[in-house]
PDB file of C-alpha atoms in Angstrom:
ATOM      1  CA  UNK U 749      17.386 -37.506 -34.779  1.00 68.00           C
ATOM      2  CA  UNK U 750      13.944 -38.738 -34.321  1.00 89.00           C
ATOM      3  CA  UNK U 751      12.198 -39.846 -37.901  1.00 86.00           C
ATOM      4  CA  UNK U 752       9.494 -37.328 -37.584  1.00 93.00           C
ATOM      5  CA  UNK U 753      12.087 -34.377 -36.546  1.00 95.00           C
ATOM      6  CA  UNK U 754      14.465 -35.166 -39.202  1.00 96.00           C
ATOM      7  CA  UNK U 755      11.657 -35.255 -42.004  1.00 96.00           C
ATOM      8  CA  UNK U 756      10.743 -31.642 -40.480  1.00 97.00           C
ATOM      9  CA  UNK U 757      14.137 -30.486 -40.827  1.00 97.00           C
ATOM     10  CA  UNK U 758      14.789 -31.877 -44.354  1.00 96.00           C
ATOM     11  CA  UNK U 759      11.557 -30.286 -45.622  1.00 95.00           C
ATOM     12  CA  UNK U 760      12.330 -26.800 -44.100  1.00 96.00           C
ATOM     13  CA  UNK U 761      16.044 -26.643 -45.702  1.00 95.00           C
ATOM     14  CA  UNK U 762      14.701 -28.179 -48.990  1.00 93.00           C
ATOM     15  CA  UNK U 763      12.109 -25.371 -49.169  1.00 92.00           C
ATOM     16  CA  UNK U 764      14.596 -22.592 -48.011  1.00 93.00           C
ATOM     17  CA  UNK U 765      16.809 -24.416 -50.647  1.00 90.00           C
ATOM     18  CA  UNK U 766      14.426 -24.154 -53.331  1.00 87.00           C
ATOM     19  CA  UNK U 767      13.254 -20.492 -52.473  1.00 88.00           C
ATOM     20  CA  UNK U 768      16.952 -19.466 -52.432  1.00 85.00           C
ATOM     21  CA  UNK U 769      18.144 -21.205 -55.711  1.00 82.00           C
ATOM     22  CA  UNK U 770      14.993 -20.925 -57.765  1.00 78.00           C
ATOM     23  CA  UNK U 771      16.275 -19.280 -60.657  1.00 74.00           C
ATOM     24  CA  UNK U 772      19.896 -20.616 -60.244  1.00 70.00           C
ATOM     25  CA  UNK U 773      20.871 -23.031 -63.384  1.00 69.00           C
ATOM     26  CA  UNK U 774      24.576 -23.335 -62.156  1.00 71.00           C
ATOM     27  CA  UNK U 775      24.962 -26.358 -59.903  1.00 71.00           C
ATOM     28  CA  UNK U 776      27.740 -24.466 -58.020  1.00 75.00           C
ATOM     29  CA  UNK U 777      25.329 -21.965 -56.767  1.00 75.00           C
ATOM     30  CA  UNK U 778      23.223 -24.499 -55.307  1.00 80.00           C
ATOM     31  CA  UNK U 779      25.758 -26.620 -54.004  1.00 84.00           C
ATOM     32  CA  UNK U 780      27.146 -23.408 -52.358  1.00 87.00           C
ATOM     33  CA  UNK U 781      23.920 -22.628 -50.773  1.00 90.00           C
ATOM     34  CA  UNK U 782      24.101 -23.088 -46.739  1.00 94.00           C
ATOM     35  CA  UNK U 783      20.737 -24.957 -46.743  1.00 94.00           C
ATOM     36  CA  UNK U 784      22.303 -27.300 -49.277  1.00 93.00           C
ATOM     37  CA  UNK U 785      25.551 -27.819 -47.009  1.00 95.00           C
ATOM     38  CA  UNK U 786      23.419 -28.096 -44.035  1.00 97.00           C
ATOM     39  CA  UNK U 787      21.627 -31.080 -45.837  1.00 96.00           C
ATOM     40  CA  UNK U 788      24.746 -32.708 -46.466  1.00 96.00           C
ATOM     41  CA  UNK U 789      25.966 -32.531 -42.753  1.00 97.00           C
ATOM     42  CA  UNK U 790      22.576 -34.342 -41.785  1.00 97.00           C
ATOM     43  CA  UNK U 791      23.876 -37.364 -43.608  1.00 97.00           C
ATOM     44  CA  UNK U 792      23.286 -40.673 -44.244  1.00 97.00           C
ATOM     45  CA  UNK U 793      19.766 -40.770 -42.593  1.00 97.00           C
ATOM     46  CA  UNK U 794      18.419 -38.106 -44.952  1.00 97.00           C
ATOM     47  CA  UNK U 795      19.289 -40.480 -47.899  1.00 97.00           C
ATOM     48  CA  UNK U 796      15.492 -41.942 -48.017  1.00 96.00           C
ATOM     49  CA  UNK U 797      14.080 -38.555 -47.824  1.00 96.00           C
ATOM     50  CA  UNK U 798      16.091 -37.239 -50.760  1.00 95.00           C
ATOM     51  CA  UNK U 799      15.021 -40.335 -52.552  1.00 95.00           C
ATOM     52  CA  UNK U 800      11.686 -39.825 -51.733  1.00 93.00           C
ATOM     53  CA  UNK U 801      11.774 -36.434 -53.044  1.00 92.00           C
ATOM     54  CA  UNK U 802      13.623 -36.924 -56.029  1.00 90.00           C
ATOM     55  CA  UNK U 803      10.713 -39.766 -56.866  1.00 89.00           C
ATOM     56  CA  UNK U 804       7.361 -37.871 -56.085  1.00 87.00           C
ATOM     57  CA  UNK U 805       8.244 -34.130 -56.493  1.00 77.00           C
ATOM     58  CA  UNK U 806      11.429 -33.824 -58.429  1.00 75.00           C
ATOM     59  CA  UNK U 807      12.105 -30.533 -56.567  1.00 73.00           C
ATOM     60  CA  UNK U 808      15.790 -30.586 -57.523  1.00 75.00           C
ATOM     61  CA  UNK U 809      18.390 -32.415 -58.989  1.00 79.00           C
ATOM     62  CA  UNK U 810      19.482 -34.204 -55.864  1.00 89.00           C
ATOM     63  CA  UNK U 811      22.615 -36.013 -57.229  1.00 89.00           C
ATOM     64  CA  UNK U 812      24.968 -33.652 -55.867  1.00 89.00           C
ATOM     65  CA  UNK U 813      23.782 -34.099 -52.254  1.00 93.00           C
ATOM     66  CA  UNK U 814      23.425 -38.069 -52.768  1.00 95.00           C
ATOM     67  CA  UNK U 815      27.084 -38.340 -54.210  1.00 94.00           C
ATOM     68  CA  UNK U 816      28.341 -36.204 -51.285  1.00 94.00           C
ATOM     69  CA  UNK U 817      26.474 -38.060 -48.433  1.00 96.00           C
ATOM     70  CA  UNK U 818      27.008 -41.631 -50.002  1.00 97.00           C
ATOM     71  CA  UNK U 819      30.564 -41.408 -51.529  1.00 96.00           C
ATOM     72  CA  UNK U 820      29.178 -42.953 -54.878  1.00 97.00           C
ATOM     73  CA  UNK U 821      27.863 -41.844 -58.443  1.00 96.00           C
ATOM     74  CA  UNK U 822      25.821 -44.464 -60.233  1.00 97.00           C
ATOM     75  CA  UNK U 823      25.376 -42.166 -63.301  1.00 95.00           C
ATOM     76  CA  UNK U 824      27.227 -43.147 -66.189  1.00 96.00           C
ATOM     77  CA  UNK U 825      28.955 -40.686 -68.004  1.00 95.00           C
ATOM     78  CA  UNK U 826      26.620 -40.774 -71.165  1.00 96.00           C
ATOM     79  CA  UNK U 827      23.972 -40.059 -68.783  1.00 94.00           C
ATOM     80  CA  UNK U 828      25.057 -36.640 -68.225  1.00 89.00           C
ATOM     81  CA  UNK U 829      23.082 -33.738 -69.059  1.00 87.00           C
ATOM     82  CA  UNK U 830      19.876 -35.954 -68.889  1.00 90.00           C
ATOM     83  CA  UNK U 831      17.903 -35.103 -65.993  1.00 86.00           C
ATOM     84  CA  UNK U 832      15.409 -37.828 -66.388  1.00 88.00           C
ATOM     85  CA  UNK U 833      18.320 -40.581 -66.861  1.00 91.00           C
ATOM     86  CA  UNK U 834      20.278 -39.387 -63.953  1.00 91.00           C
ATOM     87  CA  UNK U 835      17.157 -39.291 -61.733  1.00 91.00           C
ATOM     88  CA  UNK U 836      16.258 -42.912 -62.719  1.00 92.00           C
ATOM     89  CA  UNK U 837      19.953 -43.879 -62.292  1.00 94.00           C
ATOM     90  CA  UNK U 838      19.564 -42.728 -58.330  1.00 95.00           C
ATOM     91  CA  UNK U 839      16.297 -44.049 -57.726  1.00 95.00           C
ATOM     92  CA  UNK U 840      17.460 -47.318 -59.108  1.00 95.00           C
ATOM     93  CA  UNK U 841      20.553 -46.972 -56.454  1.00 96.00           C
ATOM     94  CA  UNK U 842      18.263 -46.352 -53.905  1.00 96.00           C
ATOM     95  CA  UNK U 843      16.306 -49.226 -54.291  1.00 95.00           C
ATOM     96  CA  UNK U 844      19.413 -51.697 -54.615  1.00 95.00           C
ATOM     97  CA  UNK U 845      20.806 -50.243 -51.595  1.00 96.00           C
ATOM     98  CA  UNK U 846      17.534 -50.661 -50.120  1.00 95.00           C
ATOM     99  CA  UNK U 847      16.751 -46.807 -49.103  1.00 95.00           C
ATOM    100  CA  UNK U 848      13.252 -46.831 -51.310  1.00 93.00           C
ATOM    101  CA  UNK U 849      11.162 -49.058 -53.258  1.00 90.00           C
ATOM    102  CA  UNK U 850      11.392 -48.017 -56.966  1.00 87.00           C
ATOM    103  CA  UNK U 851       9.779 -50.734 -59.217  1.00 70.00           C
ATOM    104  CA  UNK U 852       8.646 -48.476 -62.084  1.00 59.00           C
ATOM    105  CA  UNK U 853      10.480 -47.957 -65.481  1.00 51.00           C
ATOM    106  CA  UNK U 854      10.515 -44.346 -66.054  1.00 45.00           C
ATOM    107  CA  UNK U 855      12.974 -43.904 -68.912  1.00 41.00           C
ATOM    108  CA  UNK U 856      11.592 -42.495 -71.975  1.00 41.00           C
ATOM    109  CA  UNK U 857      14.691 -42.435 -74.419  1.00 38.00           C
ATOM    110  CA  UNK U 858      14.597 -39.597 -76.767  1.00 35.00           C
ATOM    111  CA  UNK U 859      15.634 -39.900 -80.193  1.00 33.00           C
TER     112      UNK U 859
END
């Protein structure tokens, strides 16, 4: 799929997913949404778009989508429940895999 078309389709599905799951806090509800499933079906080509969204907008906790597409999970168990740390783990992973450039330190440890 052409890059611009891929981006448009990604944005359309991400917007729909956001509208349809805006009040959902249960990841199962979000993950079972048809738009989430369509995003996953788009596969590896959307990883840079997901990471870009995660980095710039923080629209969702994209970890489920990224795990399903990549087959990886760079989040250590002790980061579970900490959105800021999970996001940072995935962005660092994306940088390491050359999907995005992520040079900032965004972790602010809470006491």
